mmCIF file of C-alpha atoms in Angstrom:
data_model
loop_
_atom_site.group_PDB
_atom_site.id
_atom_site.type_symbol
_atom_site.label_atom_id
_atom_site.label_comp_id
_atom_site.label_asym_id
_atom_site.label_seq_id
_atom_site.Cartn_x
_atom_site.Cartn_y
_atom_site.Cartn_z
ATOM 1 C CA MET A 1 -0.467 -0.533 -0.360
ATOM 2 C CA ALA A 2 3.077 1.940 0.924
ATOM 3 C CA VAL A 3 4.386 1.783 -2.581
ATOM 4 C CA LEU A 4 0.489 2.140 -4.546
ATOM 5 C CA MET A 5 -0.178 5.363 -2.731
ATOM 6 C CA PRO A 6 2.918 7.090 -4.531
ATOM 7 C CA PHE A 7 2.750 5.218 -7.570
ATOM 8 C CA ALA A 8 -1.065 6.724 -8.236
ATOM 9 C CA VAL A 9 -0.570 9.989 -7.331
ATOM 10 C CA MET A 10 2.401 9.952 -10.480
ATOM 11 C CA THR A 11 0.059 8.015 -13.054
ATOM 12 C CA GLY A 12 -2.571 9.943 -11.865
ATOM 13 C CA PHE A 13 -1.179 13.083 -13.267
ATOM 14 C CA LEU A 14 0.366 12.027 -15.681
ATOM 15 C CA VAL A 15 -1.342 11.403 -17.633
ATOM 16 C CA LYS A 16 -3.399 14.545 -16.868
ATOM 17 C CA GLU A 17 -0.368 15.895 -18.330
ATOM 18 C CA ARG A 18 -0.368 13.506 -21.408
ATOM 19 C CA LYS A 19 2.584 12.627 -19.877
ATOM 20 C CA LEU A 20 2.511 8.742 -19.033
ATOM 21 C CA ASP A 21 5.391 7.486 -20.940
ATOM 22 C CA LEU A 22 7.830 9.155 -18.347
ATOM 23 C CA LEU A 23 7.458 6.060 -15.872
ATOM 24 C CA ALA A 24 9.394 4.145 -18.450
ATOM 25 C CA SER A 25 12.464 7.160 -18.780
ATOM 26 C CA ARG A 26 15.540 7.384 -17.038
ATOM 27 C CA PRO A 27 14.792 9.667 -14.146
ATOM 28 C CA PHE A 28 11.780 7.166 -13.026
ATOM 29 C CA LEU A 29 14.032 4.125 -13.426
ATOM 30 C CA LEU A 30 16.692 5.604 -10.866
ATOM 31 C CA GLY A 31 13.694 6.948 -8.780
ATOM 32 C CA TYR A 32 12.116 4.138 -8.457
ATOM 33 C CA GLY A 33 16.186 2.220 -7.020
ATOM 34 C CA VAL A 34 16.204 4.644 -4.953
ATOM 35 C CA MET A 35 12.830 3.785 -3.063
ATOM 36 C CA ALA A 36 13.932 -0.086 -3.401
ATOM 37 C CA GLY A 37 17.341 0.939 -1.549
ATOM 38 C CA THR A 38 15.041 2.270 1.824
ATOM 39 C CA SER A 39 11.853 0.819 2.192
ATOM 40 C CA LEU A 40 13.152 -2.633 2.158
ATOM 41 C CA PRO A 41 16.222 -2.408 4.525
ATOM 42 C CA TRP A 42 13.367 -0.993 6.908
ATOM 43 C CA VAL A 43 10.969 -3.977 6.518
ATOM 44 C CA PHE A 44 13.747 -6.566 7.016
ATOM 45 C CA LEU A 45 15.049 -4.298 10.236
ATOM 46 C CA PHE A 46 11.027 -4.840 11.700
ATOM 47 C CA LEU A 47 10.904 -8.223 10.190
ATOM 48 C CA LEU A 48 14.138 -9.313 12.351
ATOM 49 C CA ARG A 49 13.099 -7.486 14.891
ATOM 50 C CA ILE A 50 9.712 -8.934 16.198
ATOM 51 C CA GLY A 51 9.736 -11.881 13.039
ATOM 52 C CA PHE A 52 7.099 -13.385 10.176
ATOM 53 C CA GLU A 53 4.257 -15.018 11.890
ATOM 54 C CA GLU A 54 4.118 -11.880 14.707
ATOM 55 C CA ALA A 55 4.208 -9.390 11.594
ATOM 56 C CA LEU A 56 1.655 -11.666 9.583
ATOM 57 C CA LEU A 57 -0.606 -11.258 12.707
ATOM 58 C CA LEU A 58 -0.265 -7.645 13.502
ATOM 59 C CA VAL A 59 -1.900 -7.933 9.663
ATOM 60 C CA GLN A 60 -4.258 -9.372 10.689
ATOM 61 C CA GLU A 61 -5.093 -7.870 13.477
ATOM 62 C CA ASN A 62 -5.586 -5.276 11.688
ATOM 63 C CA ARG A 63 -8.201 -6.252 9.408
ATOM 64 C CA VAL A 64 -9.801 -7.086 11.530
ATOM 65 C CA LEU A 65 -9.928 -3.332 13.925
ATOM 66 C CA THR A 66 -10.555 -2.015 10.522
ATOM 67 C CA ARG A 67 -13.070 -4.504 9.113
ATOM 68 C CA GLN A 68 -16.611 -3.141 10.552
ATOM 69 C CA ALA A 69 -16.632 -0.070 9.450
ATOM 70 C CA PRO A 70 -18.561 2.883 7.573
ATOM 71 C CA PHE A 71 -17.658 3.324 4.036
ATOM 72 C CA TYR A 72 -17.796 7.139 5.165
ATOM 73 C CA LEU A 73 -15.355 6.448 7.655
ATOM 74 C CA TYR A 74 -12.701 9.083 5.962
ATOM 75 C CA PHE A 75 -15.416 11.951 5.743
ATOM 76 C CA GLY A 76 -15.948 12.569 9.816
ATOM 77 C CA LYS A 77 -12.318 12.176 10.292
ATOM 78 C CA ILE A 78 -10.762 14.536 7.203
ATOM 79 C CA TRP A 79 -12.248 17.049 9.569
ATOM 80 C CA ALA A 80 -10.438 15.946 13.826
ATOM 81 C CA GLU A 81 -7.110 15.088 11.907
ATOM 82 C CA PHE A 82 -6.563 18.130 9.379
ATOM 83 C CA MET A 83 -7.220 19.903 12.752
ATOM 84 C CA PRO A 84 -7.293 23.417 12.709
ATOM 85 C CA TRP A 85 -7.289 23.367 9.954
ATOM 86 C CA SER A 86 -9.608 21.900 8.529
ATOM 87 C CA LEU A 87 -12.460 25.042 9.204
ATOM 88 C CA LEU A 88 -10.806 26.353 6.103
ATOM 89 C CA LEU A 89 -11.405 23.390 4.185
ATOM 90 C CA PRO A 90 -14.857 24.608 3.045
ATOM 91 C CA PHE A 91 -13.206 28.026 1.730
ATOM 92 C CA LEU A 92 -10.676 25.944 -0.229
ATOM 93 C CA GLY A 93 -13.894 23.903 -1.902
ATOM 94 C CA ALA A 94 -15.808 27.684 -2.626
ATOM 95 C CA PHE A 95 -11.906 28.467 -4.323
ATOM 96 C CA VAL A 96 -11.768 25.285 -6.421
ATOM 97 C CA TRP A 97 -15.089 25.103 -7.527
ATOM 98 C CA ARG A 98 -15.413 28.732 -8.533
ATOM 99 C CA ARG A 99 -12.065 28.647 -9.879
ATOM 100 C CA TRP A 100 -12.280 24.469 -11.428
ATOM 101 C CA LYS A 101 -10.909 25.712 -15.062
ATOM 102 C CA GLU A 102 -7.463 27.643 -13.881
ATOM 103 C CA VAL A 103 -7.313 25.049 -11.311
ATOM 104 C CA TRP A 104 -6.657 22.271 -13.516
ATOM 105 C CA SER A 105 -5.002 23.602 -16.266
ATOM 106 C CA SER A 106 -1.525 24.263 -13.535
ATOM 107 C CA ARG A 107 0.786 22.506 -11.925
ATOM 108 C CA GLU A 108 -1.183 22.781 -8.811
ATOM 109 C CA SER A 109 -3.759 20.520 -10.086
ATOM 110 C CA PHE A 110 -1.325 17.881 -8.152
ATOM 111 C CA PHE A 111 -1.752 18.285 -5.309
ATOM 112 C CA LEU A 112 -5.667 17.486 -6.365
ATOM 113 C CA ILE A 113 -4.775 14.421 -7.979
ATOM 114 C CA TRP A 114 -3.048 14.123 -4.615
ATOM 115 C CA PHE A 115 -5.901 14.754 -2.280
ATOM 116 C CA LEU A 116 -8.872 12.532 -4.692
ATOM 117 C CA LEU A 117 -7.497 9.664 -5.584
ATOM 118 C CA LEU A 118 -5.975 8.289 -1.810
ATOM 119 C CA PHE A 119 -9.591 9.806 -0.793
ATOM 120 C CA VAL A 120 -11.312 8.327 -3.500
ATOM 121 C CA GLY A 121 -9.694 5.069 -2.906
ATOM 122 C CA LEU A 122 -9.312 4.336 1.342
ATOM 123 C CA THR A 123 -12.867 4.809 0.787
ATOM 124 C CA LEU A 124 -13.249 2.098 -1.322
ATOM 125 C CA MET A 125 -10.795 -0.065 0.652
ATOM 126 C CA PRO A 126 -12.764 -2.390 2.895
ATOM 127 C CA TYR A 127 -10.656 -2.161 5.574
ATOM 128 C CA ARG A 128 -10.728 1.540 7.655
ATOM 129 C CA ALA A 129 -8.346 3.690 10.241
ATOM 130 C CA SER A 130 -8.558 7.148 10.518
ATOM 131 C CA ARG A 131 -4.053 6.369 10.719
ATOM 132 C CA TYR A 132 -4.614 5.411 6.210
ATOM 133 C CA LEU A 133 -5.779 9.231 5.963
ATOM 134 C CA LEU A 134 -2.276 10.418 7.514
ATOM 135 C CA PRO A 135 -1.004 10.343 3.027
ATOM 136 C CA LEU A 136 -3.851 12.570 1.865
ATOM 137 C CA LEU A 137 -2.531 15.967 4.701
ATOM 138 C CA PRO A 138 0.009 16.820 2.852
ATOM 139 C CA ALA A 139 -1.586 18.169 -0.295
ATOM 140 C CA LEU A 140 -4.440 19.170 2.126
ATOM 141 C CA ALA A 141 -2.032 21.617 3.595
ATOM 142 C CA MET A 142 0.016 22.555 -0.264
ATOM 143 C CA MET A 143 -3.335 22.752 -1.204
ATOM 144 C CA LEU A 144 -4.207 25.873 1.781
ATOM 145 C CA GLY A 145 -1.411 27.263 0.926
ATOM 146 C CA GLY A 146 -2.364 27.735 -2.045
ATOM 147 C CA PHE A 147 -5.229 29.031 -1.869
ATOM 148 C CA GLY A 148 -3.962 31.296 0.561
ATOM 149 C CA LYS A 149 -1.375 32.820 -1.566
ATOM 150 C CA GLY A 150 -4.346 34.206 -4.160
ATOM 151 C CA LYS A 151 -6.251 36.672 -0.956
ATOM 152 C CA VAL A 152 -4.866 36.884 1.957
ATOM 153 C CA LYS A 153 -7.196 38.511 3.669
ATOM 154 C CA TRP A 154 -9.595 35.352 2.881
ATOM 155 C CA PHE A 155 -7.253 33.389 4.390
ATOM 156 C CA LEU A 156 -6.499 35.098 6.713
ATOM 157 C CA ILE A 157 -9.719 36.426 8.159
ATOM 158 C CA PRO A 158 -10.314 32.025 8.507
ATOM 159 C CA ALA A 159 -6.740 30.768 9.250
ATOM 160 C CA LEU A 160 -7.461 33.180 12.091
ATOM 161 C CA LEU A 161 -10.757 32.092 13.518
ATOM 162 C CA SER A 162 -9.416 28.477 13.744
ATOM 163 C CA LEU A 163 -7.175 28.395 15.395
ATOM 164 C CA VAL A 164 -8.624 31.101 18.164
ATOM 165 C CA VAL A 165 -12.072 27.514 18.469
ATOM 166 C CA TRP A 166 -9.353 25.231 18.126
ATOM 167 C CA HIS A 167 -7.258 26.177 20.968
ATOM 168 C CA GLY A 168 -10.681 27.690 22.723
ATOM 169 C CA VAL A 169 -11.268 23.592 22.115
ATOM 170 C CA GLU A 170 -7.332 22.381 23.521
ATOM 171 C CA ILE A 171 -8.104 25.806 26.019
ATOM 172 C CA HIS A 172 -10.792 23.639 27.984
ATOM 173 C CA TRP A 173 -9.599 20.204 28.209
ATOM 174 C CA ALA A 174 -7.205 20.847 29.742
ATOM 175 C CA THR A 175 -8.680 21.683 32.051
ATOM 176 C CA ARG A 176 -11.269 20.109 32.552
ATOM 177 C CA ASN A 177 -9.234 16.941 32.142
ATOM 178 C CA PRO A 178 -5.449 17.918 33.094
ATOM 179 C CA SER A 179 -4.114 14.156 33.269
ATOM 180 C CA ARG A 180 -2.732 12.106 30.714
ATOM 181 C CA SER A 181 -4.040 10.804 27.984
ATOM 182 C CA PRO A 182 -5.997 7.943 28.755
ATOM 183 C CA GLY A 183 -3.463 5.627 27.446
ATOM 184 C CA MET A 184 -0.582 6.336 28.608
ATOM 185 C CA THR A 185 -2.390 6.287 31.286
ATOM 186 C CA LEU A 186 -2.732 3.300 31.097
ATOM 187 C CA THR A 187 0.673 1.595 29.800
ATOM 188 C CA ARG A 188 2.322 3.344 32.751
ATOM 189 C CA GLU A 189 0.412 0.651 34.999
ATOM 190 C CA ILE A 190 0.798 -2.311 32.717
ATOM 191 C CA LYS A 191 4.614 -1.137 33.283
ATOM 192 C CA THR A 192 4.999 -1.106 37.296
ATOM 193 C CA LEU A 193 2.733 -3.921 37.138
ATOM 194 C CA THR A 194 4.414 -6.586 34.128
ATOM 195 C CA GLY A 195 7.748 -5.610 33.610
ATOM 196 C CA GLU A 196 9.222 -7.676 30.995
ATOM 197 C CA GLY A 197 7.329 -10.320 30.899
ATOM 198 C CA PRO A 198 4.877 -11.792 27.594
ATOM 199 C CA LEU A 199 1.855 -9.913 27.335
ATOM 200 C CA TYR A 200 -1.696 -10.254 25.900
ATOM 201 C CA GLY A 201 -5.072 -8.688 25.413
ATOM 202 C CA TYR A 202 -8.549 -10.842 25.689
ATOM 203 C CA ARG A 203 -10.724 -9.349 23.471
ATOM 204 C CA LEU A 204 -9.989 -5.590 23.457
ATOM 205 C CA ASP A 205 -11.306 -2.861 21.599
ATOM 206 C CA GLY A 206 -9.175 -1.023 18.186
ATOM 207 C CA SER A 207 -8.419 2.264 20.706
ATOM 208 C CA THR A 208 -7.181 0.038 23.280
ATOM 209 C CA LEU A 209 -5.029 -2.131 21.286
ATOM 210 C CA GLU A 210 -3.626 0.123 19.273
ATOM 211 C CA GLU A 211 -2.527 2.655 22.081
ATOM 212 C CA LEU A 212 -1.594 -0.630 23.518
ATOM 213 C CA ASN A 213 0.744 -1.159 21.185
ATOM 214 C CA PHE A 214 2.047 2.764 20.385
ATOM 215 C CA TYR A 215 2.380 3.607 23.600
ATOM 216 C CA LEU A 216 3.933 0.423 24.785
ATOM 217 C CA ASP A 217 6.235 0.008 21.607
ATOM 218 C CA ARG A 218 6.092 -4.327 21.516
ATOM 219 C CA LEU A 219 3.136 -6.166 19.835
ATOM 220 C CA THR A 220 0.316 -7.306 21.528
ATOM 221 C CA PRO A 221 -1.208 -9.967 20.639
ATOM 222 C CA ASN A 222 -4.539 -9.946 21.065
ATOM 223 C CA LEU A 223 -6.658 -12.664 21.733
ATOM 224 C CA LYS A 224 -10.176 -13.741 20.540
ATOM 225 C CA ARG A 225 -10.448 -17.058 21.937
ATOM 226 C CA TYR A 226 -10.617 -18.096 25.146
ATOM 227 C CA GLU A 227 -8.285 -21.068 25.154
ATOM 228 C CA GLU A 228 -5.374 -19.368 23.480
ATOM 229 C CA VAL A 229 -6.536 -17.655 27.305
ATOM 230 C CA ARG A 230 -5.882 -20.484 28.644
ATOM 231 C CA ARG A 231 -2.744 -21.542 26.821
ATOM 232 C CA ALA A 232 -1.528 -17.536 28.026
ATOM 233 C CA LEU A 233 -1.770 -17.569 31.552
ATOM 234 C CA GLY A 234 0.951 -21.292 30.969
ATOM 235 C CA GLU A 235 3.378 -19.332 30.579
ATOM 236 C CA ARG A 236 6.296 -18.482 32.149
ATOM 237 C CA LYS A 237 5.349 -14.541 33.617
ATOM 238 C CA ALA A 238 2.399 -13.589 31.188
ATOM 239 C CA LEU A 239 -0.242 -11.465 31.465
ATOM 240 C CA VAL A 240 -3.699 -11.017 29.413
ATOM 241 C CA LEU A 241 -5.104 -7.886 30.100
ATOM 242 C CA VAL A 242 -9.189 -8.420 29.799
ATOM 243 C CA PRO A 243 -11.903 -6.244 30.312
ATOM 244 C CA GLU A 244 -14.132 -6.684 33.603
ATOM 245 C CA ARG A 245 -16.628 -8.186 32.246
ATOM 246 C CA LEU A 246 -14.764 -11.209 30.666
ATOM 247 C CA TYR A 247 -13.126 -10.925 34.025
ATOM 248 C CA GLU A 248 -15.812 -12.188 35.722
ATOM 249 C CA LYS A 249 -16.456 -14.936 33.902
ATOM 250 C CA ILE A 250 -12.548 -16.045 33.464
ATOM 251 C CA ARG A 251 -12.412 -16.249 38.194
ATOM 252 C CA LYS A 252 -15.028 -18.641 37.698
ATOM 253 C CA ASP A 253 -14.034 -20.739 35.579
ATOM 254 C CA ARG A 254 -12.536 -24.150 37.870
ATOM 255 C CA ASN A 255 -10.602 -25.030 35.485
ATOM 256 C CA ASN A 256 -8.129 -21.811 35.977
ATOM 257 C CA SER A 257 -6.323 -20.705 38.271
ATOM 258 C CA VAL A 258 -6.288 -16.634 37.784
ATOM 259 C CA VAL A 259 -4.255 -14.248 40.344
ATOM 260 C CA THR A 260 -6.095 -10.569 39.525
ATOM 261 C CA VAL A 261 -2.671 -8.535 39.560
ATOM 262 C CA GLY A 262 -4.036 -5.289 39.155
ATOM 263 C CA ILE A 263 -7.209 -3.718 37.928
ATOM 264 C CA ILE A 264 -6.593 -0.540 36.322
ATOM 265 C CA PRO A 265 -9.652 2.243 35.103
ATOM 266 C CA TYR A 266 -9.770 3.123 31.853
ATOM 267 C CA LYS A 267 -11.492 5.926 30.070
ATOM 268 C CA ASP A 268 -15.525 4.527 30.839
ATOM 269 C CA GLU A 269 -13.915 0.661 31.791
ATOM 270 C CA ARG A 270 -11.975 -0.661 33.826
ATOM 271 C CA LEU A 271 -9.762 -3.572 32.702
ATOM 272 C CA VAL A 272 -7.540 -6.374 34.468
ATOM 273 C CA LEU A 273 -4.561 -7.823 34.182
ATOM 274 C CA ILE A 274 -4.397 -11.250 35.167
ATOM 275 C CA SER A 275 -1.854 -14.227 35.735
ATOM 276 C CA GLY A 276 -2.132 -17.709 36.417
ATOM 277 C CA GLY A 277 0.503 -17.539 38.552
ATOM 278 C CA ARG A 278 3.583 -19.416 37.149
ATOM 279 C CA PRO A 279 5.996 -17.357 38.738
#
């Protein structure tokens, strides 16, 4: 996917410019080699660090986590991901609509093609997550910069209003939530209890699992079946993080020796860290 995205944008722009033959030119072939030489080592190092099986498990987990997202997910997420500048998107849309021929015939159409191709492509894909929008943001930033170059006042006034609204929301959030993010609080508690032992999750939702992997900087397998939990609890120093509602079912199982390591508040629920009692 990371390779197809820029290639699709380049191809779309060259088709519009009627210069598709450049894709097979010497400078482009050199660029392909540079891209392969810089990206493939990262893939190799990633697989070397966590192993091929763990990488495959991560891909499968990502598919499960993003499968249920509705097709209109990105229409709402683009506003949150591009804040505070997303407040200027209606003005940018009106500008492009009014000067469509001028924009389409200019070199700045590259950024418009960049945004439209990736946005439509990501929307049509069956697997969706808000982080996939990140490659679209540079195109929006460049288009907004070009929009502000034309009439400064029409750009500056909405920009200042957007900053006021954005920082007002930040101040309101900071006064009501002086503590850090729930994900940081959760992982800080887990680090004090787990040490370097294996950590598993049991039917954790997507956002919880993403925050665990991000703040712990490690892959946390998300177990789906109770039999997998029983096997994990049999490992030495292994811990399993489960929602409290599922913890009660595990605790009532007489065939399972469960030790409660800690109960951690997280957002609107509580997560329980359990072990099999093996030192």
